[in-house]
mmCIF file of C-alpha atoms and ligand atoms in Angstrom:
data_model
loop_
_atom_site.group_PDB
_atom_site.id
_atom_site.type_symbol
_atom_site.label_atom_id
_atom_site.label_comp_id
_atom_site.label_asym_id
_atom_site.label_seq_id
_atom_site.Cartn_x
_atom_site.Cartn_y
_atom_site.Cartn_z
ATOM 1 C CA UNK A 702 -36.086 17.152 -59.659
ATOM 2 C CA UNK A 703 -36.158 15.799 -55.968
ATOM 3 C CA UNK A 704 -39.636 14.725 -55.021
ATOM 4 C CA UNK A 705 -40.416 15.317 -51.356
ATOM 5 C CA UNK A 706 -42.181 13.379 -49.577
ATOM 6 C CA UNK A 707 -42.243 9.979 -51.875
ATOM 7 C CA UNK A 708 -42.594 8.050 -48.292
ATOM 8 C CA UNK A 709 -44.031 9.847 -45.137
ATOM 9 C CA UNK A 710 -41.621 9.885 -41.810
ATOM 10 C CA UNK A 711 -42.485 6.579 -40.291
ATOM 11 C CA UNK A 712 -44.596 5.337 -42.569
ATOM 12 C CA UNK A 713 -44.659 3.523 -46.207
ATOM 13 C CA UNK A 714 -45.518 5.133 -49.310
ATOM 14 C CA UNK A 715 -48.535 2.956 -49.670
ATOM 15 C CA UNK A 716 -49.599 5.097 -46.352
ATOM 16 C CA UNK A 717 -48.986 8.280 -47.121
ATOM 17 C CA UNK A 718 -51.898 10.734 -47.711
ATOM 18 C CA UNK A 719 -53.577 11.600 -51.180
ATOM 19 C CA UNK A 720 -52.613 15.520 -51.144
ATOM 20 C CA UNK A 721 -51.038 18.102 -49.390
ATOM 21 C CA UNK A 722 -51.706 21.444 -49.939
ATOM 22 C CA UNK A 723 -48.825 23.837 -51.358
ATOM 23 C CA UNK A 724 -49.218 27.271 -51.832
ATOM 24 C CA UNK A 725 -53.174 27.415 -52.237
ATOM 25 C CA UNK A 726 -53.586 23.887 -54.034
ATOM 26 C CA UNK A 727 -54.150 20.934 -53.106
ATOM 27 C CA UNK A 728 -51.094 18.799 -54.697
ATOM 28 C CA UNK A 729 -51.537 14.717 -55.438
ATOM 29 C CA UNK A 730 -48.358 13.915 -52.436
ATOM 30 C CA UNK A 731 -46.201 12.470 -54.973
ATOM 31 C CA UNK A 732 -46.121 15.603 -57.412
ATOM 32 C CA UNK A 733 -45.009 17.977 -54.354
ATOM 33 C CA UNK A 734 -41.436 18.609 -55.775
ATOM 34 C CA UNK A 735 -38.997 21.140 -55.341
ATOM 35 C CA UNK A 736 -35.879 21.411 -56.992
ATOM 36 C CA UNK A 737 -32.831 20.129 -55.540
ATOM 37 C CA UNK A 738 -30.272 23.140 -55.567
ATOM 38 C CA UNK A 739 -33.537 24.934 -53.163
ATOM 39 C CA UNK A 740 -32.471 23.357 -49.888
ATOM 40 C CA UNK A 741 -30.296 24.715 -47.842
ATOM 41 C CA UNK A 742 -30.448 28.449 -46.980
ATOM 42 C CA UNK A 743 -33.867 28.561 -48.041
ATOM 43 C CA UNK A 744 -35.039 26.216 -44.830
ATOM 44 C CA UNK A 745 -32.286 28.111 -42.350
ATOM 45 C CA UNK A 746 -35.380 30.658 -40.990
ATOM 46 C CA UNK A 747 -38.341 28.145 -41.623
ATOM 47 C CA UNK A 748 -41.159 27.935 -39.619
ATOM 48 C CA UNK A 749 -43.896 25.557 -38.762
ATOM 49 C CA UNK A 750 -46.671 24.368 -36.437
ATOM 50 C CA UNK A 751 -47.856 20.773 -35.037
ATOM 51 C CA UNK A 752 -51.415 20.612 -34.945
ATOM 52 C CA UNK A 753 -53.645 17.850 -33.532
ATOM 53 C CA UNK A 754 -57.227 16.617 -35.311
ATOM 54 C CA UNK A 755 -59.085 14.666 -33.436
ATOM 55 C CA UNK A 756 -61.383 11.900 -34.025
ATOM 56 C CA UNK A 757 -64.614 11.183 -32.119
ATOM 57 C CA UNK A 758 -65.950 7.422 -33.169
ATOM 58 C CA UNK A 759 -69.279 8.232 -31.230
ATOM 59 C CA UNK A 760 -70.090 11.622 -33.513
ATOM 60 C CA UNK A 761 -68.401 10.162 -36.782
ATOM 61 C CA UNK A 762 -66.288 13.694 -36.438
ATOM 62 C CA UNK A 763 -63.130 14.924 -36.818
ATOM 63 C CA UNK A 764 -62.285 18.055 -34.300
ATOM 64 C CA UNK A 765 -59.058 20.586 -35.630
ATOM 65 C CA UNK A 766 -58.067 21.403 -32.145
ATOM 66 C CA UNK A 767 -57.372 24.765 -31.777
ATOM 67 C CA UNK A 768 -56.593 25.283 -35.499
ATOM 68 C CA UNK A 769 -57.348 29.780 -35.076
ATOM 69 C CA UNK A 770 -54.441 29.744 -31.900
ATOM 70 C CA UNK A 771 -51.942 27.817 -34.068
ATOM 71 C CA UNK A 772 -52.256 29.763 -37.349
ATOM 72 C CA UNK A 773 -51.689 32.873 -35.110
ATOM 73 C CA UNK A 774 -48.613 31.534 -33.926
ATOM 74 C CA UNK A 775 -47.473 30.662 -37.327
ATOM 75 C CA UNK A 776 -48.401 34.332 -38.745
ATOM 76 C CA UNK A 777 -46.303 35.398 -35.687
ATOM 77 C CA UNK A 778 -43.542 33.185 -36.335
ATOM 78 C CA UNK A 779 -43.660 34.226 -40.015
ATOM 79 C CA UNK A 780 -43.410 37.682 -39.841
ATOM 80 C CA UNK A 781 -40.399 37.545 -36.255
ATOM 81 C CA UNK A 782 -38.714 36.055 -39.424
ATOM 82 C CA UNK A 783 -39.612 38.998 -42.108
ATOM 83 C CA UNK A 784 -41.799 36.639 -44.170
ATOM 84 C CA UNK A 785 -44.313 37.914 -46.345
ATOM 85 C CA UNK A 786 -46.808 34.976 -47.318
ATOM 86 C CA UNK A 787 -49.601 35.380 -49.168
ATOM 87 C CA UNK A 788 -52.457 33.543 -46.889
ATOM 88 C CA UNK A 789 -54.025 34.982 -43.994
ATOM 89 C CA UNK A 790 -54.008 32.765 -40.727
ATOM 90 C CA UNK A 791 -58.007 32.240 -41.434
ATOM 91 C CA UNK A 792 -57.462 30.599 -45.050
ATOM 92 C CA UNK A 793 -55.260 28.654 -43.711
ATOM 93 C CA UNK A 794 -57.295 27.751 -41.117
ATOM 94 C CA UNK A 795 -59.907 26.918 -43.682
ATOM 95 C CA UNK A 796 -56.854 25.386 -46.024
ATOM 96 C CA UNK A 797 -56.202 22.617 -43.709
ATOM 97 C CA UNK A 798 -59.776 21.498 -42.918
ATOM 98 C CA UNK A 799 -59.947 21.034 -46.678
ATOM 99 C CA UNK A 800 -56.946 18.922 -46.991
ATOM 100 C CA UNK A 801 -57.974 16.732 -43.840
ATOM 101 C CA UNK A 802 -61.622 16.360 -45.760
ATOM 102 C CA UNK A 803 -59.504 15.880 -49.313
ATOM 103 C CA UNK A 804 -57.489 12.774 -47.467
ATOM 104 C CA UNK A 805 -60.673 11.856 -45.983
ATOM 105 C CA UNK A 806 -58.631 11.902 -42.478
ATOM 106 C CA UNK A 807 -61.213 9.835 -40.089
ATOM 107 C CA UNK A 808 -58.505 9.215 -37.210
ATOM 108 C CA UNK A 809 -56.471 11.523 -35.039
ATOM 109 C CA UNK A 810 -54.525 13.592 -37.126
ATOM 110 C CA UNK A 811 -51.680 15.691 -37.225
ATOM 111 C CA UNK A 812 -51.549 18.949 -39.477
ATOM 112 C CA UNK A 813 -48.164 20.049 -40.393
ATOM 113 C CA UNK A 814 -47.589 23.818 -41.859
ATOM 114 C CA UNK A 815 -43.859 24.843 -42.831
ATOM 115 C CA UNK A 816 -43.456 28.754 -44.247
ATOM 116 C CA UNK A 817 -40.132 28.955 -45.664
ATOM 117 C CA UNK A 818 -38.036 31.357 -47.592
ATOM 118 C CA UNK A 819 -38.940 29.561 -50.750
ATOM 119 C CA UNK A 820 -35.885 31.502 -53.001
ATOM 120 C CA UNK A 821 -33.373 32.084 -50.608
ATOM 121 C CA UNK A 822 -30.089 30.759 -51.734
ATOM 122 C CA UNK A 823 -28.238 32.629 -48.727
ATOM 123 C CA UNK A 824 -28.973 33.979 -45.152
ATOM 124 C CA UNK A 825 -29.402 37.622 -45.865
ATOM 125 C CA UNK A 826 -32.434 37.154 -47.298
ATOM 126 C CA UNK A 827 -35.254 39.475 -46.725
ATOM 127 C CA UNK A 828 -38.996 40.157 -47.873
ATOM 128 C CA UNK A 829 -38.227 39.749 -51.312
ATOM 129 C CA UNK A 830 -37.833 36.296 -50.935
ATOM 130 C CA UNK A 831 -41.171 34.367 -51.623
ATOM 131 C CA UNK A 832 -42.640 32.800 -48.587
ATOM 132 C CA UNK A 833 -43.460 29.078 -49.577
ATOM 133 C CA UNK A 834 -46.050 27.290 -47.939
ATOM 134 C CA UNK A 835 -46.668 23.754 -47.157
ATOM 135 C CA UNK A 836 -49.111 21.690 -45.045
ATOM 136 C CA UNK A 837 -49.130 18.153 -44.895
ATOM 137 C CA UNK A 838 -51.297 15.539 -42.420
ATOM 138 C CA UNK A 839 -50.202 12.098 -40.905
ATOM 139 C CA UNK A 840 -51.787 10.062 -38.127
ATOM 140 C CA UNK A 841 -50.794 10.049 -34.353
ATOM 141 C CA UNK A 842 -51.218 8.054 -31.525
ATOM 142 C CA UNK A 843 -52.526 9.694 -29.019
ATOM 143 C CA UNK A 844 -51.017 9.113 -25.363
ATOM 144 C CA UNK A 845 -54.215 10.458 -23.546
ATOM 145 C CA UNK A 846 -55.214 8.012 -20.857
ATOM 146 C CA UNK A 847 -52.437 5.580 -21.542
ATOM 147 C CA UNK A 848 -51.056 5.480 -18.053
ATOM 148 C CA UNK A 849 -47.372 6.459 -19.770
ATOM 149 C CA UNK A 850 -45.271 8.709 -17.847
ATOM 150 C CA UNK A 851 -41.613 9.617 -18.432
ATOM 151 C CA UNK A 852 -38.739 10.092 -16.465
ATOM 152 C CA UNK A 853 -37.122 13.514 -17.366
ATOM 153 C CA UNK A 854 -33.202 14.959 -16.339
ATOM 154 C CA UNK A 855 -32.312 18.733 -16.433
ATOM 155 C CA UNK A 856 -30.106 19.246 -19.476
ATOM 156 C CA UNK A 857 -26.183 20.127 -19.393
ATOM 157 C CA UNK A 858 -27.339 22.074 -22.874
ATOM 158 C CA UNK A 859 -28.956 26.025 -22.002
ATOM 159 C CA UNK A 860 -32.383 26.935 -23.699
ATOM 160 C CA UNK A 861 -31.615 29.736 -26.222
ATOM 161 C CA UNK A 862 -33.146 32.763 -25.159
ATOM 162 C CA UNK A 863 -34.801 35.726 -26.522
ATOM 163 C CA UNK A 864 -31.832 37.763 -27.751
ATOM 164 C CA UNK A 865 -30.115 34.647 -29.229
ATOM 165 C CA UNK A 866 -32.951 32.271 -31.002
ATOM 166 C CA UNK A 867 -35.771 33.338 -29.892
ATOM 167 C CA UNK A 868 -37.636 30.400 -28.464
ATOM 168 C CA UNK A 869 -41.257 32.775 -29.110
ATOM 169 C CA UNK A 870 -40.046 31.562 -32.785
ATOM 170 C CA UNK A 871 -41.619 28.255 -33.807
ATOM 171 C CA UNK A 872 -38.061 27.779 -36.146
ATOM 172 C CA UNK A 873 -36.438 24.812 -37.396
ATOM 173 C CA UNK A 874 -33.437 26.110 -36.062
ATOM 174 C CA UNK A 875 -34.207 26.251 -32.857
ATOM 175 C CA UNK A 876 -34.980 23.097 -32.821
ATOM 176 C CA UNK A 877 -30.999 22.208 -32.840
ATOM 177 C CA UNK A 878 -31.459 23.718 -29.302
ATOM 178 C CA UNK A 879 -33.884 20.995 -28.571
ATOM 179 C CA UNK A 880 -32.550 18.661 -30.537
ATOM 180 C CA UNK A 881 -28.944 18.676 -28.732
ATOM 181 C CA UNK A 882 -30.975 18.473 -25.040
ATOM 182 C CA UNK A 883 -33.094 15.386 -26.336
ATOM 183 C CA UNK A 884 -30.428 13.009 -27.180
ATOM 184 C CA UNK A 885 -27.585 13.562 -24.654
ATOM 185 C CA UNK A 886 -30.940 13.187 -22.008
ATOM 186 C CA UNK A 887 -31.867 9.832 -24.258
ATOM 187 C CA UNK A 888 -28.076 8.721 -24.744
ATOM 188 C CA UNK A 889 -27.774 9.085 -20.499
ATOM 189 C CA UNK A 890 -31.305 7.039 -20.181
ATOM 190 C CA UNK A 891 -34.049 8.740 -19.414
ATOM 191 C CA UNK A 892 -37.271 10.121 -21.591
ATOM 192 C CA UNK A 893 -37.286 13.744 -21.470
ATOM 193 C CA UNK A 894 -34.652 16.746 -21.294
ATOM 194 C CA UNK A 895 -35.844 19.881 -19.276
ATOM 195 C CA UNK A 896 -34.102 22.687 -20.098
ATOM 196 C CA UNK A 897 -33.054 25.578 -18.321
ATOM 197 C CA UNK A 898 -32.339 29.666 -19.298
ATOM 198 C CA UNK A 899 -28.956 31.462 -18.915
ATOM 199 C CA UNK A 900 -30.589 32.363 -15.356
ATOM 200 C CA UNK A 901 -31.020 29.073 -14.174
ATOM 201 C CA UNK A 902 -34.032 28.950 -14.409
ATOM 202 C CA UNK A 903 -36.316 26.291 -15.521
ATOM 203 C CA UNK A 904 -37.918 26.578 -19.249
ATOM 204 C CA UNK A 905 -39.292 23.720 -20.474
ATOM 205 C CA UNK A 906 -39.116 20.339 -22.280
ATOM 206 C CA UNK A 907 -37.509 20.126 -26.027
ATOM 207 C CA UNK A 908 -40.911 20.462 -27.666
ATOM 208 C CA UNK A 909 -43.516 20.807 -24.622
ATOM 209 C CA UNK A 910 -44.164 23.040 -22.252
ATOM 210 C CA UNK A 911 -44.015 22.269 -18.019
ATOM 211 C CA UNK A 912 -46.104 22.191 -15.147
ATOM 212 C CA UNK A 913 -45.405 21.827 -11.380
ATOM 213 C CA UNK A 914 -47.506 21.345 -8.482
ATOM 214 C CA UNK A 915 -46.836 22.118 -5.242
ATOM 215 C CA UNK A 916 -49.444 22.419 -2.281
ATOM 216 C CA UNK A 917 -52.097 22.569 -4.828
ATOM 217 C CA UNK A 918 -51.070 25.251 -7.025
ATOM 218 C CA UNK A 919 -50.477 24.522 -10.651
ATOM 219 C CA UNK A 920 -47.130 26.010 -11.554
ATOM 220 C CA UNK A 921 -45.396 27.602 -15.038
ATOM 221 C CA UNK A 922 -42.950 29.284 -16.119
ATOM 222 C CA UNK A 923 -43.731 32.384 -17.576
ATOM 223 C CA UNK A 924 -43.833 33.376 -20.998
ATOM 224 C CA UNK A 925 -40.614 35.774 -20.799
ATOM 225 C CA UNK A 926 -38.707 32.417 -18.716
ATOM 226 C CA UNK A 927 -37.493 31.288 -22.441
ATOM 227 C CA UNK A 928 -40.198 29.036 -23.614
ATOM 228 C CA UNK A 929 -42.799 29.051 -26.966
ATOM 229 C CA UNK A 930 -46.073 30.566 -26.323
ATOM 230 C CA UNK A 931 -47.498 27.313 -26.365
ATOM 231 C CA UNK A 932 -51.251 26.905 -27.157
ATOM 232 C CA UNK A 933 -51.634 23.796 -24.597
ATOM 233 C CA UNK A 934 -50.223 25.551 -21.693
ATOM 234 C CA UNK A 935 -52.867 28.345 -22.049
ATOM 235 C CA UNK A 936 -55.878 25.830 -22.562
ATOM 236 C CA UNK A 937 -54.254 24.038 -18.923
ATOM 237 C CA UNK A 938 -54.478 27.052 -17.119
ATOM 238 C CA UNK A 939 -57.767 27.914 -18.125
ATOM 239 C CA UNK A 940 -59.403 24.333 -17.510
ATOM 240 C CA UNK A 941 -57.214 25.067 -13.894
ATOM 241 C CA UNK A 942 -59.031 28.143 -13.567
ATOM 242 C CA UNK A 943 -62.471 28.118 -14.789
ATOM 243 C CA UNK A 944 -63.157 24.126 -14.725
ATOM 244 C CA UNK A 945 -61.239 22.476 -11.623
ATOM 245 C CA UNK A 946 -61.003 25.397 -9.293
ATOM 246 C CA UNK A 947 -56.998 24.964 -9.142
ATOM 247 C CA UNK A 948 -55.050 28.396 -8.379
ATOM 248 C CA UNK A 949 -52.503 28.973 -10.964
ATOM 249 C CA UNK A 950 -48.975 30.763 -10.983
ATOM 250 C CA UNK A 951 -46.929 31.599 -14.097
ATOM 251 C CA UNK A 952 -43.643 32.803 -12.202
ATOM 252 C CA UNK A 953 -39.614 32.074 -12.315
ATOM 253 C CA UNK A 954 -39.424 28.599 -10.932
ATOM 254 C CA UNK A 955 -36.349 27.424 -9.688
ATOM 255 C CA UNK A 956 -34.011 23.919 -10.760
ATOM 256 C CA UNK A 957 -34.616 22.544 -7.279
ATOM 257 C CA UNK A 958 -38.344 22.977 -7.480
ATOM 258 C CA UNK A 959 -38.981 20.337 -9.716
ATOM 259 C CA UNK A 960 -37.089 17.807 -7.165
ATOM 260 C CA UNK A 961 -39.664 18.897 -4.237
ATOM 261 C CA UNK A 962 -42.564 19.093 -6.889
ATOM 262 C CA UNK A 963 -46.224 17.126 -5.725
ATOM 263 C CA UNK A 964 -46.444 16.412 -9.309
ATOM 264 C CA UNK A 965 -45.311 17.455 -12.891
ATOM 265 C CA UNK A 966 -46.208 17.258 -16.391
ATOM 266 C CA UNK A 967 -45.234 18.122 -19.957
ATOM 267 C CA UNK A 968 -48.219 19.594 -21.816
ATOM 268 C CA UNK A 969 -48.562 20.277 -25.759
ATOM 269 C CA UNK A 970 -49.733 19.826 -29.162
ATOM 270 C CA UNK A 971 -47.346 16.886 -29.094
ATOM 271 C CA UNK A 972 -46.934 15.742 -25.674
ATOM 272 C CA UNK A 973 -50.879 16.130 -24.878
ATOM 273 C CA UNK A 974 -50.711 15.633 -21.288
ATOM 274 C CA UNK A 975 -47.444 13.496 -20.103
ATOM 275 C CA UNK A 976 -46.762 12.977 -16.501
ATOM 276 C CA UNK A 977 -43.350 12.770 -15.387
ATOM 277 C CA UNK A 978 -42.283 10.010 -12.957
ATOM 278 C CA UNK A 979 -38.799 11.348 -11.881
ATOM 279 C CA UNK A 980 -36.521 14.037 -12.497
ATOM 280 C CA UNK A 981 -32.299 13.435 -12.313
ATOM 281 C CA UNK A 982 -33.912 10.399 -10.180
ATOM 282 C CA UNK A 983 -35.653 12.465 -7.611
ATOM 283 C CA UNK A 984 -39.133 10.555 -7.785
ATOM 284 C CA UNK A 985 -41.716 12.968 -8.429
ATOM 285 C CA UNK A 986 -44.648 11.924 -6.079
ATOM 286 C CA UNK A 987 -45.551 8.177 -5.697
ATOM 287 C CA UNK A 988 -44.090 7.840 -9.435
ATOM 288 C CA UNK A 989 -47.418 7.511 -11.093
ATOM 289 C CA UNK A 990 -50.225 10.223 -12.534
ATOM 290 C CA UNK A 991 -50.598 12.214 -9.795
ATOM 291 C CA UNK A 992 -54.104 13.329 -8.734
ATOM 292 C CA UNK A 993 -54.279 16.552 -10.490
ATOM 293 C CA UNK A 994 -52.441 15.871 -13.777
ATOM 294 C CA UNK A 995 -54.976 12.937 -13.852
ATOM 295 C CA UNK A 996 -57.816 15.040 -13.832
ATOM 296 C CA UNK A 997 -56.149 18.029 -16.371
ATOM 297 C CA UNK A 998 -55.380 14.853 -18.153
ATOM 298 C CA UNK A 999 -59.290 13.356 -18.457
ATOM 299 C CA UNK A 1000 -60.274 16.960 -18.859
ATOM 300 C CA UNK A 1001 -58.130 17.612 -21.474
ATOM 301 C CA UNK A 1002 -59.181 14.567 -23.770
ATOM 302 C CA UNK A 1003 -62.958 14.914 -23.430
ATOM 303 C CA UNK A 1004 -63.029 18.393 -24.586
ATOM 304 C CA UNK A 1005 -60.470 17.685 -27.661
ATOM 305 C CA UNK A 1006 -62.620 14.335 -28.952
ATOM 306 C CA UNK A 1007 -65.803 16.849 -27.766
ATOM 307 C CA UNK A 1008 -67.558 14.553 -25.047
ATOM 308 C CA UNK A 1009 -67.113 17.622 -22.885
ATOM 309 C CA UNK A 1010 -69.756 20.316 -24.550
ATOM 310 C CA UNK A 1011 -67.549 23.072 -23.596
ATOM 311 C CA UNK A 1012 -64.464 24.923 -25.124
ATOM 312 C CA UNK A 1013 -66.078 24.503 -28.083
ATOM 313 C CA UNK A 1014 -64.622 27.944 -29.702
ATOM 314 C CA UNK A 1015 -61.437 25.641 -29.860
ATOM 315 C CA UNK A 1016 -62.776 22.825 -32.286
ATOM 316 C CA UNK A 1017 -63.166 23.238 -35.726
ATOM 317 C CA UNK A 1018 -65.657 20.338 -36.629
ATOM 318 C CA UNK A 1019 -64.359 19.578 -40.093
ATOM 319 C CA UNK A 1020 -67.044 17.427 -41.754
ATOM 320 C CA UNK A 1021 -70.217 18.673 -40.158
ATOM 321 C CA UNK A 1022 -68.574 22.139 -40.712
ATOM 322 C CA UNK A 1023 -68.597 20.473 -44.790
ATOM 323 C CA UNK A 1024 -72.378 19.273 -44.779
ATOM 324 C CA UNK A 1025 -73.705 22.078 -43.447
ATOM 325 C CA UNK A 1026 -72.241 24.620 -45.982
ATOM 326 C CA UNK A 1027 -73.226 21.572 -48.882
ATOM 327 C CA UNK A 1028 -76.604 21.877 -47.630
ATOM 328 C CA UNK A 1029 -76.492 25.767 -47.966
HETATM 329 N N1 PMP B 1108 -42.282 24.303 -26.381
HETATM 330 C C1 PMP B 1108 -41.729 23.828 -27.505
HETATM 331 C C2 PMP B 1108 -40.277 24.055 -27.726
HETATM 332 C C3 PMP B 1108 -42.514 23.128 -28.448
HETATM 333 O O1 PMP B 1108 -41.950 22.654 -29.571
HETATM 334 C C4 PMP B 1108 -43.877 22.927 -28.188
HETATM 335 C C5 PMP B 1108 -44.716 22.167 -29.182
HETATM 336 N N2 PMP B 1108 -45.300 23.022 -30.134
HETATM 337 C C6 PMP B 1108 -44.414 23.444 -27.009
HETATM 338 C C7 PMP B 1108 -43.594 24.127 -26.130
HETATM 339 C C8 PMP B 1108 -45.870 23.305 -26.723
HETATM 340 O O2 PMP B 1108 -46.591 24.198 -27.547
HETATM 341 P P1 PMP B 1108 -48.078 23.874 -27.995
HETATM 342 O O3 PMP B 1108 -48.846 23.635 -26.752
HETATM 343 O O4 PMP B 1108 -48.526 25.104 -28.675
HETATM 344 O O5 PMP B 1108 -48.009 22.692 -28.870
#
């Protein structure tokens, strides 16, 4: 038997957490074993989602950001690839705030769900095959008011599109899409690949989404440009609209755009709020955090570590959430 998971990806075994949970238990990390002659096929059509947790040291709380959106997403994802598991997206929801309690996670955290094919042993798989479940949590570092920006290049490589690989698929194997963009842009230099559609048209980053500004109008691309339904980019355009009184479009936007662009940024679970500095070496504004992707930016991380009372629908408090049923 192969154990998986005996270290954690960038971190030593002494670091990894106590459990992850595995189709409705919570597993000791080290016992989490498949066998061997599993991988392959059965991963081909796997899906996942990157969640954030984060930690307030002021409230002694942990917040599951948006932890409803992404479990919608991965239902979605699940069945685009004729999966039949056997959790709803709301015990999973509740699934993951009792592994974060169970590894007693009391810094920002990511939460990582994978669905795949569990007994595939070739592509034509279908419903029969069971739909295997794991979630699994490691820290993060958040980037949130670190100053960091990136310089980005448009990619030689084309974002897959609907018909093809479906980028409204949260897939491993779309991720070769991604994955292919990401290193020629880090072999050539710079940070961050943006990658267009078939059109020409800009998409986004290899796991974020994009904004523009120009005259002060926050800028997308829409959802049917080529990109994932990403949970951050909704969240952005509703603290544009409702909190900071900045007039949104989601629209085509065009390659030259981003070189005339007041400012940009890469938004998601991942990428939180990253300004971009440059794009193929046009400098994008003054080079810095421009004035509006400052102020997303601020917005952005008091309502996720809940100093900002509002959005609250979106965190999932996961140890008051604990007492307060204990108390019950
Ligand atoms: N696009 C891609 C390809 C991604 O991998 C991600 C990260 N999940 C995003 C966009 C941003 O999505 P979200 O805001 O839901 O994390």
């Amino acid at each position: 038997m192969a154990t998986i998971g005996d270290s954690m990806p960038g971190a030593p075994a002494s670091e990894a957490p106590k459990y992850l949970w595995m189709d409705g238990e919570l597993v000791p990390w080290g016992q989490a074993t498949i066998h061997a002659s599993r991988l392959g096929w059965s991963t081909m059509g796997a899906v996942f989602e990157g969640i954030k947790a984060y930690w307030s040291e002021a409230e002694g709380e942990l917040y599951g950001w948006q932890f409803a959106e992404h479990y919608r997403r991965f239902a979605d994802s699940m069945r685009l690839q004729r999966m039949r598991p056997a959790f709803t997206p709301e015990q999973l929801v509740a699934a993951s705030a009792d592994l974060l309690r169970a590894n007693d996670c009391r810094e920002d955290t990511y939460v990582r769900p994978l669905a795949w094919h569990a007994d595939a042993t070739w592509f034509g798989h279908l419903e029969d095959s069971r739909t295997g479940i794991v979630i699994t949590t490691a820290p993060f570092t958040s980037v949130l008011g670190s100053g960091k920006v990136v310089r980005a290049c448009v990619s030689s490589w084309t974002r897959v599109g609907d018909n093809q690989l479906s980028p409204r698929i949260k897939c491993i194997s779309n991720y070769q899409n991604s994955r292919m963009a990401l290193l020629e842009a880090t072999l050539d230099g710079y940070d961050q690949p943006i990658l267009l559609n078939s059109a020409g048209r800009v998409t986004e980053g290899p796991a974020s989404c994009l904004f523009i500004v120009r005259d002060g109008v926050a800028i997308t691309p829409s959802l049917t440009s080529g990109v994932l339904e990403s949970i951050t980019r909704t969240a952005v355009l509703r603290f544009c609209h409702d909190e900071l009184g900045v007039p949104t479009q989601e629209r085509e936007v065009d390659r030259t755009e981003l070189y005339i662009a007041d400012e940009i940024f890469f938004c998601g679970t991942g990428a939180e709020i990253t300004p971009v500095a440059a794009v193929d070496h046009y400098r994008v504004g003054t080079g810095g955090v421009g004035p509006l992707t400052g102020r997303i930016e601020r917005l952005f991380h008091d309502v996720v570590r809940g100093r900002h009372a509002g959005y609250a629908f979106w965190r999932r408090p996961i140890y008051t959430t604990a007492r307060a049923r204990a108390a019950l």
